[in-house]
PDB file of C-alpha atoms in Angstrom:
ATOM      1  CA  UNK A   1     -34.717  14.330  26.133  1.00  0.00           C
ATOM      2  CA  UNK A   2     -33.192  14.514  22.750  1.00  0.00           C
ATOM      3  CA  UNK A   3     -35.147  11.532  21.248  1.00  0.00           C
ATOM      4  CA  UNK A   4     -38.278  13.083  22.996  1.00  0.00           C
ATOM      5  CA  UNK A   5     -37.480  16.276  20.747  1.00  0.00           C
ATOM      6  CA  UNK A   6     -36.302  14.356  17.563  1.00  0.00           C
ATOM      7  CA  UNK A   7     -40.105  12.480  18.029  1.00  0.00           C
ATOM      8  CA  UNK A   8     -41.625  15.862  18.275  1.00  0.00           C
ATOM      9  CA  UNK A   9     -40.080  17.040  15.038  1.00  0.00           C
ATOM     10  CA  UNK A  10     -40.420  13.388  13.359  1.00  0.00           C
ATOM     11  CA  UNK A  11     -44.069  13.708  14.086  1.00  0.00           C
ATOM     12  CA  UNK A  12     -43.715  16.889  12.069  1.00  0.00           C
ATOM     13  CA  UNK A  13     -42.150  15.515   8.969  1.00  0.00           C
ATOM     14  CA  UNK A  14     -44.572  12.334   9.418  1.00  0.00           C
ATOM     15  CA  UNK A  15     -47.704  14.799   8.698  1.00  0.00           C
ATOM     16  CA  UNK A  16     -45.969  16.049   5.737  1.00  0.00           C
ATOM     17  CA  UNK A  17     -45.118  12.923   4.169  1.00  0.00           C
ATOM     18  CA  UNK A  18     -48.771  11.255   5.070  1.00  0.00           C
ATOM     19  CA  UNK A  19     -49.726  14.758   3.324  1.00  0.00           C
ATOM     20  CA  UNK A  20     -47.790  13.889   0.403  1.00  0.00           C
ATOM     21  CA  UNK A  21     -48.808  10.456   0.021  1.00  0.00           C
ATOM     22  CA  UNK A  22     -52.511  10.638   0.674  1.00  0.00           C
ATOM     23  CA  UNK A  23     -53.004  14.490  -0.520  1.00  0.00           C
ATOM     24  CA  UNK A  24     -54.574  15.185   3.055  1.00  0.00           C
ATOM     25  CA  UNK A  25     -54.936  19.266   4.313  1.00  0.00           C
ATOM     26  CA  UNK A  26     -52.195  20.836   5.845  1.00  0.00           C
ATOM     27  CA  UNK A  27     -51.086  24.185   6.853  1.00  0.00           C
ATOM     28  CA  UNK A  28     -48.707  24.703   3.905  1.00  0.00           C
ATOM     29  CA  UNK A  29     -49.848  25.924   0.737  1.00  0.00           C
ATOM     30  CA  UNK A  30     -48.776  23.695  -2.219  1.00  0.00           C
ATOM     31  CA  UNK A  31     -47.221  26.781  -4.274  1.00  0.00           C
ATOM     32  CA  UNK A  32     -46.943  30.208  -2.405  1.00  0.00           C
ATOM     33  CA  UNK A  33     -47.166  33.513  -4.470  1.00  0.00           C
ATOM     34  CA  UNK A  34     -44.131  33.484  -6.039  1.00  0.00           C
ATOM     35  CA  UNK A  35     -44.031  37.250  -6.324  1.00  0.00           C
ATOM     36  CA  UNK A  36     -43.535  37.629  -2.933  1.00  0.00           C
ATOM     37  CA  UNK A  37     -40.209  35.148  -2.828  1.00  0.00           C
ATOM     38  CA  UNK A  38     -37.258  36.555  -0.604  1.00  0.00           C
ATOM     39  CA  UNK A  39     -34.873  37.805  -2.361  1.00  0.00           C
ATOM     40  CA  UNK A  40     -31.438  38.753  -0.912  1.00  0.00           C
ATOM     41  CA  UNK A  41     -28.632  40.091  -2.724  1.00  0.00           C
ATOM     42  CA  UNK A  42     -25.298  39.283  -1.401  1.00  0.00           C
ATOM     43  CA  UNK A  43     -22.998  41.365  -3.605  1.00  0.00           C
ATOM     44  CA  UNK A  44     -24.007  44.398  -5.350  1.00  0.00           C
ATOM     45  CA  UNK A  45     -24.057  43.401  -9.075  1.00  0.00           C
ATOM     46  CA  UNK A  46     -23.482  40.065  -8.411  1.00  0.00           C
ATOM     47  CA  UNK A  47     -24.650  37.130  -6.418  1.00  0.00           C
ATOM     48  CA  UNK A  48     -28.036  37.097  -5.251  1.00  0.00           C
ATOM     49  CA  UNK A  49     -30.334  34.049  -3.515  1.00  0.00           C
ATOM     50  CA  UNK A  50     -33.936  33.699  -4.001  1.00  0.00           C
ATOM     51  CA  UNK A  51     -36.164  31.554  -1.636  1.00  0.00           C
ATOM     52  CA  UNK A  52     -39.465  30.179  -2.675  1.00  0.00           C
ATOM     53  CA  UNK A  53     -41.418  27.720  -1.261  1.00  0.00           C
ATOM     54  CA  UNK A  54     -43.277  24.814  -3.432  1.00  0.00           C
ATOM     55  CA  UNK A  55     -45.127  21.695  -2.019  1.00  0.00           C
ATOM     56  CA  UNK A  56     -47.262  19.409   0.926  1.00  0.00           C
ATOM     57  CA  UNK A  57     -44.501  19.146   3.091  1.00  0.00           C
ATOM     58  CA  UNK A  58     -43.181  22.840   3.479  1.00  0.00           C
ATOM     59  CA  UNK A  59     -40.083  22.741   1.648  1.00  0.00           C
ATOM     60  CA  UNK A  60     -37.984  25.705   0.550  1.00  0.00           C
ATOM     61  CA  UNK A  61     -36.341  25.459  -2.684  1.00  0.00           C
ATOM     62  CA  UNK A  62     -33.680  28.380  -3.835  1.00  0.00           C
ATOM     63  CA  UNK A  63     -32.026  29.737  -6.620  1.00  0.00           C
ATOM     64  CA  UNK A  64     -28.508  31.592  -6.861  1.00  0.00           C
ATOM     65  CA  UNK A  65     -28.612  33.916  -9.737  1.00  0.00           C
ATOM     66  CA  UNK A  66     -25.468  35.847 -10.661  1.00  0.00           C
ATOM     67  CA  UNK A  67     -26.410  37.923 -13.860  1.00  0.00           C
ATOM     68  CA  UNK A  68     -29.675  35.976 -15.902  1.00  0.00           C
ATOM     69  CA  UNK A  69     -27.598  32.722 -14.832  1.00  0.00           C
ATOM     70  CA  UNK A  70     -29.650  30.438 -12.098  1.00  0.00           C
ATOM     71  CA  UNK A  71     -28.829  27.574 -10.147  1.00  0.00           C
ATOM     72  CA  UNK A  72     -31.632  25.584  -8.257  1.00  0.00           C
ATOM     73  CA  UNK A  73     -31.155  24.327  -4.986  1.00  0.00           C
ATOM     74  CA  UNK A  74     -33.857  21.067  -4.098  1.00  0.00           C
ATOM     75  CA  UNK A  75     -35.806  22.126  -6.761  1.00  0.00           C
ATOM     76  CA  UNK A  76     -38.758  19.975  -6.601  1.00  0.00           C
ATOM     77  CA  UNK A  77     -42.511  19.985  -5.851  1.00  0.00           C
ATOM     78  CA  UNK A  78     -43.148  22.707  -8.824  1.00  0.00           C
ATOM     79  CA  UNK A  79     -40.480  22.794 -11.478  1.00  0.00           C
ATOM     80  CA  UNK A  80     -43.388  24.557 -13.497  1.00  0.00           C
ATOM     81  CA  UNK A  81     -43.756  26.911 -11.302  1.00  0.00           C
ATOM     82  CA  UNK A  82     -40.155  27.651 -10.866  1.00  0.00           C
ATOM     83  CA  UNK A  83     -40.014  27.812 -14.424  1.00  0.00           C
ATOM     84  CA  UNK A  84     -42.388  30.892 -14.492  1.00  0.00           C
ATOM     85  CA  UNK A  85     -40.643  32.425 -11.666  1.00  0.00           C
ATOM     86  CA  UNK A  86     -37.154  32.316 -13.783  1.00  0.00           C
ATOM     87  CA  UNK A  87     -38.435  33.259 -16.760  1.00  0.00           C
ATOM     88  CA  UNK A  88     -40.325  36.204 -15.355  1.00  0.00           C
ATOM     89  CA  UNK A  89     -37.159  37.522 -14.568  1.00  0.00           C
ATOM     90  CA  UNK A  90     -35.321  36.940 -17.584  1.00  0.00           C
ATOM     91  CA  UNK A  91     -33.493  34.333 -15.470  1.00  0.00           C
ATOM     92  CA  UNK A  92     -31.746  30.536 -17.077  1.00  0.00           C
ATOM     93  CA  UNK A  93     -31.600  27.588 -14.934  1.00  0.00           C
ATOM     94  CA  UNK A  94     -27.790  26.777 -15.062  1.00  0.00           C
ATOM     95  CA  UNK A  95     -27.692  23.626 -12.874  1.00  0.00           C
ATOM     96  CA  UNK A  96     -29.225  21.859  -9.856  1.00  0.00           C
ATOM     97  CA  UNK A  97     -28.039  21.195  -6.196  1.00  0.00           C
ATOM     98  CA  UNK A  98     -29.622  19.220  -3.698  1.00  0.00           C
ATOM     99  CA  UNK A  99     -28.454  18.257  -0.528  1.00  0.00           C
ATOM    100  CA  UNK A 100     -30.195  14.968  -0.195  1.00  0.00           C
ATOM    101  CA  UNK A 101     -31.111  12.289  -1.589  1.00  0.00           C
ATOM    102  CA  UNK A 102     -34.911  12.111  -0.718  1.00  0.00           C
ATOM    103  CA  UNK A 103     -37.981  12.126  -3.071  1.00  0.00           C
ATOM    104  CA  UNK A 104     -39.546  15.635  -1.367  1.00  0.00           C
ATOM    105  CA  UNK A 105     -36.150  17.063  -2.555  1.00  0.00           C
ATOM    106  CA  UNK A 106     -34.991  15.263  -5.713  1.00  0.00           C
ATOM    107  CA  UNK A 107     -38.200  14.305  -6.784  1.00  0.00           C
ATOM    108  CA  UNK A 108     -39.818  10.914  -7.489  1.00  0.00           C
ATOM    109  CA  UNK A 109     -41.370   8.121  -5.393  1.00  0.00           C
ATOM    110  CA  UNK A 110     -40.548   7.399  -1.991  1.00  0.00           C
ATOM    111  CA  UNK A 111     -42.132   5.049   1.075  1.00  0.00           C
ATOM    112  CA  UNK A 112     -45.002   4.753  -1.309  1.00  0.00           C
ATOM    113  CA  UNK A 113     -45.667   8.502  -1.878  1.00  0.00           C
ATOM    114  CA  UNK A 114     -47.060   9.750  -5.630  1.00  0.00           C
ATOM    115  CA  UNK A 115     -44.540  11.004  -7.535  1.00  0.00           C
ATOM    116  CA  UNK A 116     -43.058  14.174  -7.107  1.00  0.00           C
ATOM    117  CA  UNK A 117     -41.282  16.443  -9.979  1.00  0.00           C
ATOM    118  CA  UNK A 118     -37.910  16.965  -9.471  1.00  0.00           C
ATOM    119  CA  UNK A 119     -34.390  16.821 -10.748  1.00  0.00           C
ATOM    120  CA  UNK A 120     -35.256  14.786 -13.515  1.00  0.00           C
ATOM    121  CA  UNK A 121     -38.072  17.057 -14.616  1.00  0.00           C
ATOM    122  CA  UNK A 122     -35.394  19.868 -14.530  1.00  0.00           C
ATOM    123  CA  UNK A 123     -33.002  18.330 -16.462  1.00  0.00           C
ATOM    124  CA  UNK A 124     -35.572  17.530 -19.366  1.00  0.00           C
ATOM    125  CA  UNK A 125     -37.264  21.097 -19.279  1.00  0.00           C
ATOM    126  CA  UNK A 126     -34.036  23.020 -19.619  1.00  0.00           C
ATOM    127  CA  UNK A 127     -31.992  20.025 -21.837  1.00  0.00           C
ATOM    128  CA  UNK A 128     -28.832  21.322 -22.242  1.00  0.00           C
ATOM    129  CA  UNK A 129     -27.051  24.334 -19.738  1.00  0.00           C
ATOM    130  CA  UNK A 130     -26.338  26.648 -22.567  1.00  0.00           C
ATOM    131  CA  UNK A 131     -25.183  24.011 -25.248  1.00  0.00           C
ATOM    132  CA  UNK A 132     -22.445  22.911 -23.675  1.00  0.00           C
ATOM    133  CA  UNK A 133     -24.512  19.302 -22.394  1.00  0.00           C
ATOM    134  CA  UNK A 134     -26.730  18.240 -20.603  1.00  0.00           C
ATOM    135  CA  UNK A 135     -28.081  20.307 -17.362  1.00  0.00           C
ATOM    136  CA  UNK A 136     -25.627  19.635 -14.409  1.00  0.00           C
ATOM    137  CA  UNK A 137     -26.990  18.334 -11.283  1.00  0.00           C
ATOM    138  CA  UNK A 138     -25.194  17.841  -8.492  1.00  0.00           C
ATOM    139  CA  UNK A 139     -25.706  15.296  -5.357  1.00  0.00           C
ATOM    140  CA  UNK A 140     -23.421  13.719  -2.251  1.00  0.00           C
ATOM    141  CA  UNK A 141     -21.737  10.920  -3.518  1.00  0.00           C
ATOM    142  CA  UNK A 142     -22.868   8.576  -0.394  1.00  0.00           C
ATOM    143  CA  UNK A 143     -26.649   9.478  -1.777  1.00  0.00           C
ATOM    144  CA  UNK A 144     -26.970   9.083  -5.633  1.00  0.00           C
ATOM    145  CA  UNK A 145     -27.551   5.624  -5.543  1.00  0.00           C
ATOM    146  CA  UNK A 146     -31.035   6.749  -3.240  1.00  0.00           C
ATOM    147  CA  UNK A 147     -31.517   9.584  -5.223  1.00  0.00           C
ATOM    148  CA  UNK A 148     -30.866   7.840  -8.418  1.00  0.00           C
ATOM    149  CA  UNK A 149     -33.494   5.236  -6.982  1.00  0.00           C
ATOM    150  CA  UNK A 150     -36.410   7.951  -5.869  1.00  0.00           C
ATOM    151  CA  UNK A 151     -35.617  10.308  -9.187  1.00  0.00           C
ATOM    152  CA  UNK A 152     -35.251   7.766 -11.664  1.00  0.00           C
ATOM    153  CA  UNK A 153     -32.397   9.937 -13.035  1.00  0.00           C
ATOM    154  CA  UNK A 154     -29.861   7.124 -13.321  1.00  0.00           C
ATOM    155  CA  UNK A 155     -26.418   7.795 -11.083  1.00  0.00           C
ATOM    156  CA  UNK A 156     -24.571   8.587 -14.054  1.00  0.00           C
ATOM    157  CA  UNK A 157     -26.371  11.898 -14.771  1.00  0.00           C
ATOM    158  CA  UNK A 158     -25.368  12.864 -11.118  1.00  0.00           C
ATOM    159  CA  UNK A 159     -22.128  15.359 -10.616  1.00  0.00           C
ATOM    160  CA  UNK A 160     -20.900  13.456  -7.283  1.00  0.00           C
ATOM    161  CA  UNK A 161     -20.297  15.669  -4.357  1.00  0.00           C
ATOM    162  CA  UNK A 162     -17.600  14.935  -1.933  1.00  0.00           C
ATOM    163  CA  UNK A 163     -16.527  16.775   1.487  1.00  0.00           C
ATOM    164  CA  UNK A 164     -14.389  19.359   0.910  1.00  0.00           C
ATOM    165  CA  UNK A 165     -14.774  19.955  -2.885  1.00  0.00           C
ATOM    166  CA  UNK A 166     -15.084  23.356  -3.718  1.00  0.00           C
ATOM    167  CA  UNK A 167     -17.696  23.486  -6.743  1.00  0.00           C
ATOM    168  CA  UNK A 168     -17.325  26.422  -9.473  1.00  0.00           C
ATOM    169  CA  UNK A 169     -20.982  26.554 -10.238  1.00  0.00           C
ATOM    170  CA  UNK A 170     -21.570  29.015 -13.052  1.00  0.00           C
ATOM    171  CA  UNK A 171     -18.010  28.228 -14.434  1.00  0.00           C
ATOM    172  CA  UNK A 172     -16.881  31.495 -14.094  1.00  0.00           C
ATOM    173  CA  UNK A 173     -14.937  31.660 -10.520  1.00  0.00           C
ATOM    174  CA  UNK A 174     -17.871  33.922  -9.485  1.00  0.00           C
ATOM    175  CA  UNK A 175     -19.252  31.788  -6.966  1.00  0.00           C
ATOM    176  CA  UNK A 176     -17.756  29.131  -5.029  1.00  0.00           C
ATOM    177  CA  UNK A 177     -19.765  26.238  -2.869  1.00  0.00           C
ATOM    178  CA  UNK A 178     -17.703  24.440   0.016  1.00  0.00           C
ATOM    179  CA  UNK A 179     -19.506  20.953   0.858  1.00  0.00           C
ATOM    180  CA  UNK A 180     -19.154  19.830   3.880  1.00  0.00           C
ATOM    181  CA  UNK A 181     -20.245  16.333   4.727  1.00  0.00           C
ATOM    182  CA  UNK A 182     -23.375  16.382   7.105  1.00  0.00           C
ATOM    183  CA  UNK A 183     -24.710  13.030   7.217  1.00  0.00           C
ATOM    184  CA  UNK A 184     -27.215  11.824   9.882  1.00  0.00           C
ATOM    185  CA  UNK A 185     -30.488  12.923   8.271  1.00  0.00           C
ATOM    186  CA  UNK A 186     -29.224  10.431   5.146  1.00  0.00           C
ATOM    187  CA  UNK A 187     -25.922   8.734   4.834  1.00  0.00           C
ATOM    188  CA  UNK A 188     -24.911  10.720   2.588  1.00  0.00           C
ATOM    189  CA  UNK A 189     -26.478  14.384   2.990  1.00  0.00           C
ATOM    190  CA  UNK A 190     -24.679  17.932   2.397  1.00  0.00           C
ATOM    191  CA  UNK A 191     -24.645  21.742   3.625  1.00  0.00           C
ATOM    192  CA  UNK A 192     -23.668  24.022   0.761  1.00  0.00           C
ATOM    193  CA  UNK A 193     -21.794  26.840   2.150  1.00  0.00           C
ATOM    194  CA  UNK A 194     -21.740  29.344  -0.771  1.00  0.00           C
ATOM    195  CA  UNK A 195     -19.820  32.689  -1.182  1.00  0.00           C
ATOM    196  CA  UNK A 196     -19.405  35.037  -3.944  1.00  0.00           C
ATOM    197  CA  UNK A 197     -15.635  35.859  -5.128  1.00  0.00           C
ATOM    198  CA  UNK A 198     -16.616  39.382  -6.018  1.00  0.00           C
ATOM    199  CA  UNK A 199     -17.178  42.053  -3.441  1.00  0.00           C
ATOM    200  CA  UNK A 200     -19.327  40.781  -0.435  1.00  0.00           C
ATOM    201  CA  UNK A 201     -22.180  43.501   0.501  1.00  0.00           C
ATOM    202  CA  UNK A 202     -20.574  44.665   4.477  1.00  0.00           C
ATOM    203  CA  UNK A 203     -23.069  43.952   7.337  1.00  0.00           C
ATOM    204  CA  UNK A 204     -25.310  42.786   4.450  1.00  0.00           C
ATOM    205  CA  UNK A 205     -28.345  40.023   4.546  1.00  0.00           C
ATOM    206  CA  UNK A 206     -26.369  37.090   3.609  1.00  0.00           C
ATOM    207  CA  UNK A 207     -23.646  37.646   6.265  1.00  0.00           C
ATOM    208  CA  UNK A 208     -20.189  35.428   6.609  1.00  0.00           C
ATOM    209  CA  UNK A 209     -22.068  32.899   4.053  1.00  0.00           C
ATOM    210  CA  UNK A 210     -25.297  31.359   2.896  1.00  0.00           C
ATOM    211  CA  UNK A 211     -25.351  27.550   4.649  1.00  0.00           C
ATOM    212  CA  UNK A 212     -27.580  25.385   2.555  1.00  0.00           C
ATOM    213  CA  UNK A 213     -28.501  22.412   5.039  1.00  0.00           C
ATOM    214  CA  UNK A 214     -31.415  20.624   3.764  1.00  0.00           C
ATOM    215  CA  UNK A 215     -32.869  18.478   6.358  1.00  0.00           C
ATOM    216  CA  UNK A 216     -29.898  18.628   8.954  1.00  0.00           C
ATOM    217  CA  UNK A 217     -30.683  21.558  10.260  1.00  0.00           C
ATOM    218  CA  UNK A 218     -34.103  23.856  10.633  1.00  0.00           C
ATOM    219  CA  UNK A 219     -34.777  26.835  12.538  1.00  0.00           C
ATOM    220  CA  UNK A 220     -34.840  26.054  16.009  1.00  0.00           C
ATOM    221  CA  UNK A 221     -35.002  22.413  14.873  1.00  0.00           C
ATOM    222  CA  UNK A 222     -33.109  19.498  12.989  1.00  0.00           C
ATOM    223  CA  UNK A 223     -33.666  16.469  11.010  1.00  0.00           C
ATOM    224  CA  UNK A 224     -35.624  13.726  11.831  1.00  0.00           C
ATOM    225  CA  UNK A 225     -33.336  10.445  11.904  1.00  0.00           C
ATOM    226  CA  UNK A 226     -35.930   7.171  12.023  1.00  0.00           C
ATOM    227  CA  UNK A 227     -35.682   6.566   8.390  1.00  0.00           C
ATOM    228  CA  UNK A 228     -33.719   4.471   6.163  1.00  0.00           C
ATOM    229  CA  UNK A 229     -29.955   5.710   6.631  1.00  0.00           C
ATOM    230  CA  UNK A 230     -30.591   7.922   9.238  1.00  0.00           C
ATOM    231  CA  UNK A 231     -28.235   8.105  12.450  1.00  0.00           C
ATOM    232  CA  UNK A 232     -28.785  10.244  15.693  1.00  0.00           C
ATOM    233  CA  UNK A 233     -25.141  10.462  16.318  1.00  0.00           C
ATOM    234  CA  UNK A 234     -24.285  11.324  13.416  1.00  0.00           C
ATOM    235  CA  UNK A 235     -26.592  13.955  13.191  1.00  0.00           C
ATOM    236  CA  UNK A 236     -25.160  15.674  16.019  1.00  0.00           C
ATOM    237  CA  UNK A 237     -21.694  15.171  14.895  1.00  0.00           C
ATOM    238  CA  UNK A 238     -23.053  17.036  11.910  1.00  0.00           C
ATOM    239  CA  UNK A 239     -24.553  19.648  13.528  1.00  0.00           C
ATOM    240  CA  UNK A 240     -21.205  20.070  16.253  1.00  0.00           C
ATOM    241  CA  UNK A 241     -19.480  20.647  13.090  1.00  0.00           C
ATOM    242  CA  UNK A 242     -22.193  23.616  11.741  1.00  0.00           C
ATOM    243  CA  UNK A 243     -21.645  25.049  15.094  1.00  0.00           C
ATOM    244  CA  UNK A 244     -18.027  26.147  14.309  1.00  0.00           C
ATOM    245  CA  UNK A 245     -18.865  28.355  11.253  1.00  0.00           C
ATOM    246  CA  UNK A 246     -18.659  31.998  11.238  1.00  0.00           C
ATOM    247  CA  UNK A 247     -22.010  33.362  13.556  1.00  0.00           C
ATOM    248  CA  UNK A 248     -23.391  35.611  10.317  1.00  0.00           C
ATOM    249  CA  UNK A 249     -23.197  32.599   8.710  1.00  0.00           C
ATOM    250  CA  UNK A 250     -27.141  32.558   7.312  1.00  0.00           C
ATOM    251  CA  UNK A 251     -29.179  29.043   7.482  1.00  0.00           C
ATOM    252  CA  UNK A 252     -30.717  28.545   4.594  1.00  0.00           C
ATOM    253  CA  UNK A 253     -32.925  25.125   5.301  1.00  0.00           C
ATOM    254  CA  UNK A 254     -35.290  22.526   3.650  1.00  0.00           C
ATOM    255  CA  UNK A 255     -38.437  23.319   5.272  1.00  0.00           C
ATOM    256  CA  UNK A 256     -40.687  25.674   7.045  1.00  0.00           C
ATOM    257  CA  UNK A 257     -40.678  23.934   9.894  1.00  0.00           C
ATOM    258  CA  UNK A 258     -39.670  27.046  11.985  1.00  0.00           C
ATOM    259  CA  UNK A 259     -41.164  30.509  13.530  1.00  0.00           C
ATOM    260  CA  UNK A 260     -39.004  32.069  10.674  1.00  0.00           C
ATOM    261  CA  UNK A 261     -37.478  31.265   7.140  1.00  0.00           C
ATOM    262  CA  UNK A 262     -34.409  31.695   7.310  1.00  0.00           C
ATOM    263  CA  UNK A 263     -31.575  32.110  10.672  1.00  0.00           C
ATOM    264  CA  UNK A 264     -27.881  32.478  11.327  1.00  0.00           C
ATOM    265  CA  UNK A 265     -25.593  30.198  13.039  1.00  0.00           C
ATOM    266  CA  UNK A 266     -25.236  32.976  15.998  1.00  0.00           C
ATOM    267  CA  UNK A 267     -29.061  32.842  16.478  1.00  0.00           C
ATOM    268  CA  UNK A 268     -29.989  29.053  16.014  1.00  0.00           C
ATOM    269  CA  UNK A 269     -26.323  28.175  18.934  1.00  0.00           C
ATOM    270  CA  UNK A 270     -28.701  30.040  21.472  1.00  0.00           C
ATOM    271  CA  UNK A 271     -32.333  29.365  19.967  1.00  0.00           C
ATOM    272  CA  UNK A 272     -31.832  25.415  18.966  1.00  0.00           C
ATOM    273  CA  UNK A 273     -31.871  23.067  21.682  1.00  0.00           C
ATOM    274  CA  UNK A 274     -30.258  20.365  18.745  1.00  0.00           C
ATOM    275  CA  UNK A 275     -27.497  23.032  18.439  1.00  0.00           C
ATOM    276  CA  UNK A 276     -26.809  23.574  22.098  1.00  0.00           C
ATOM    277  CA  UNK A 277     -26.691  19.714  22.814  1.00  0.00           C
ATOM    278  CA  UNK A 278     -24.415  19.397  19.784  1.00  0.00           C
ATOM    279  CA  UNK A 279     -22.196  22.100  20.257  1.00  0.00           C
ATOM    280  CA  UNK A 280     -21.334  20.319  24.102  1.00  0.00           C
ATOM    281  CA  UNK A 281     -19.923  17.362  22.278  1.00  0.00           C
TER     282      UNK A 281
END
């Protein structure tokens, strides 16, 4: 039964990739009103997460702004677009994450696809993050060499991600990102779990944490593992491990590919048959 379900959500991500290849309709518009992005602020003052969506395939891209400071998370698709959003609001791109190492993420060419703009777009539009060098962009180590490869950003311009780090984003000690290893998806693919060190809003919108996880884990879904690098077990050892974080712990993933944007880990343990299976390990 679980491959049957992987297949169901493969043929998903199939659609969107033939989308993105061949520019075929699909029910995903290619750059939403970005007006109407989510915005939730975590800590009164201080950090605050915006989610847009850009591109064929569905995918959500986010920025964490703490004052007119931004960083992107799988900022691809658009970086135009993104552009105007941030500068609408007064806002500086400080950095990039991503949490894989695929072209619909990081940009570039991949299985054939037309290129996509992506990290290395990002890096050249904002040059360097606030003279101090060039942009930061950050990837799993077990990845850059793919990313590198889709991108064409060479390794060496990737900041290397490894599990347990503890990344001080802004520079600042204002927000801290965890990485946890969650490979299965890709060999070498990370969740983000990201706090702010100043005062957390109580029983506010972005709950015990904001969990980043790319194309592990979807609403009421997860990643599709038939690809180059992927690995079924190892995608539910992944998810297993998601399962023990906080319940208001609030899923932040790569795609629309569920009946809502965003979840928490207390919602997708009952409402994701992946997450069930997983957490029975």
């Amino acid at each position: 039964r679980l491959r049957r379900d992987v297949g169901r959500w493969a043929q998903t991500e199939a659609e969107g990739a033939r989308v993105a290849m061949y520019g075929l309709p699909l029910n995903v518009q290619m750059l939403v009103d970005t007006d109407a992005a989510t915005v939730l602020t975590c800590a009164e003052g201080g950090l605050r997460v915006h989610q847009l969506s850009h591109g064929a395939m569905g995918n959500f891209q986010y920025l964490l702004q703490v004052e007119e400071r931004a960083i992107a998370v799988d900022a691809a698709w658009d970086i135009q677009g993104i552009k105007r959003y941030v500068d609408k609001r007064g806002l500086k791109i400080a950095g990039g994450l991503y949490t894989h190492r695929h072209a619909d993420h990081v940009g570039g060419s991949q299985f054939g696809s037309p290129a996509i703009p992506g990290a290395a777009d990002l890096r050249v539009m904002y040059g360097e993050a606030g003279g101090e060098g060039p942009l930061p962009v950050w990837i799993g180590a077990r990845d850059a060499v793919g990313a590198a490869e889709a991108s064409k950003l060479e390794t060496s311009s990737w900041t290397l991600l490894h599990e347990g780090n503890s990344v001080d984003i802004f520079g600042d000690a204002s927000v801290s990102v965890e990485v946890l290893d969650t490979p299965g998806h890709t060999e070498g693919g990370v969740s983000l779990l990201v706090r702010a060190t100043s005062t957390w809003a109580d029983n506010g919108p972005c709950g015990d944490g904001l969990l980043f996880t790319g194309d592990t884990l979807f609403v009421e879904a997860a990643g599709r593992t038939d690809l180059p690098g992927g690995d079924e077990q190892q995608l539910l050892k992944s998810l297993s491990r998601l399962t023990r974080l906080p319940g208001r712990t609030v899923v932040l993933p790569g795609h629309a590919y569920g009946p809502r944007p965003r979840s928490s880990l207390r919602k997708e343990r009952t409402g994701n048959s992946f997450l069930r299976r997983a957490e029975a390990m």
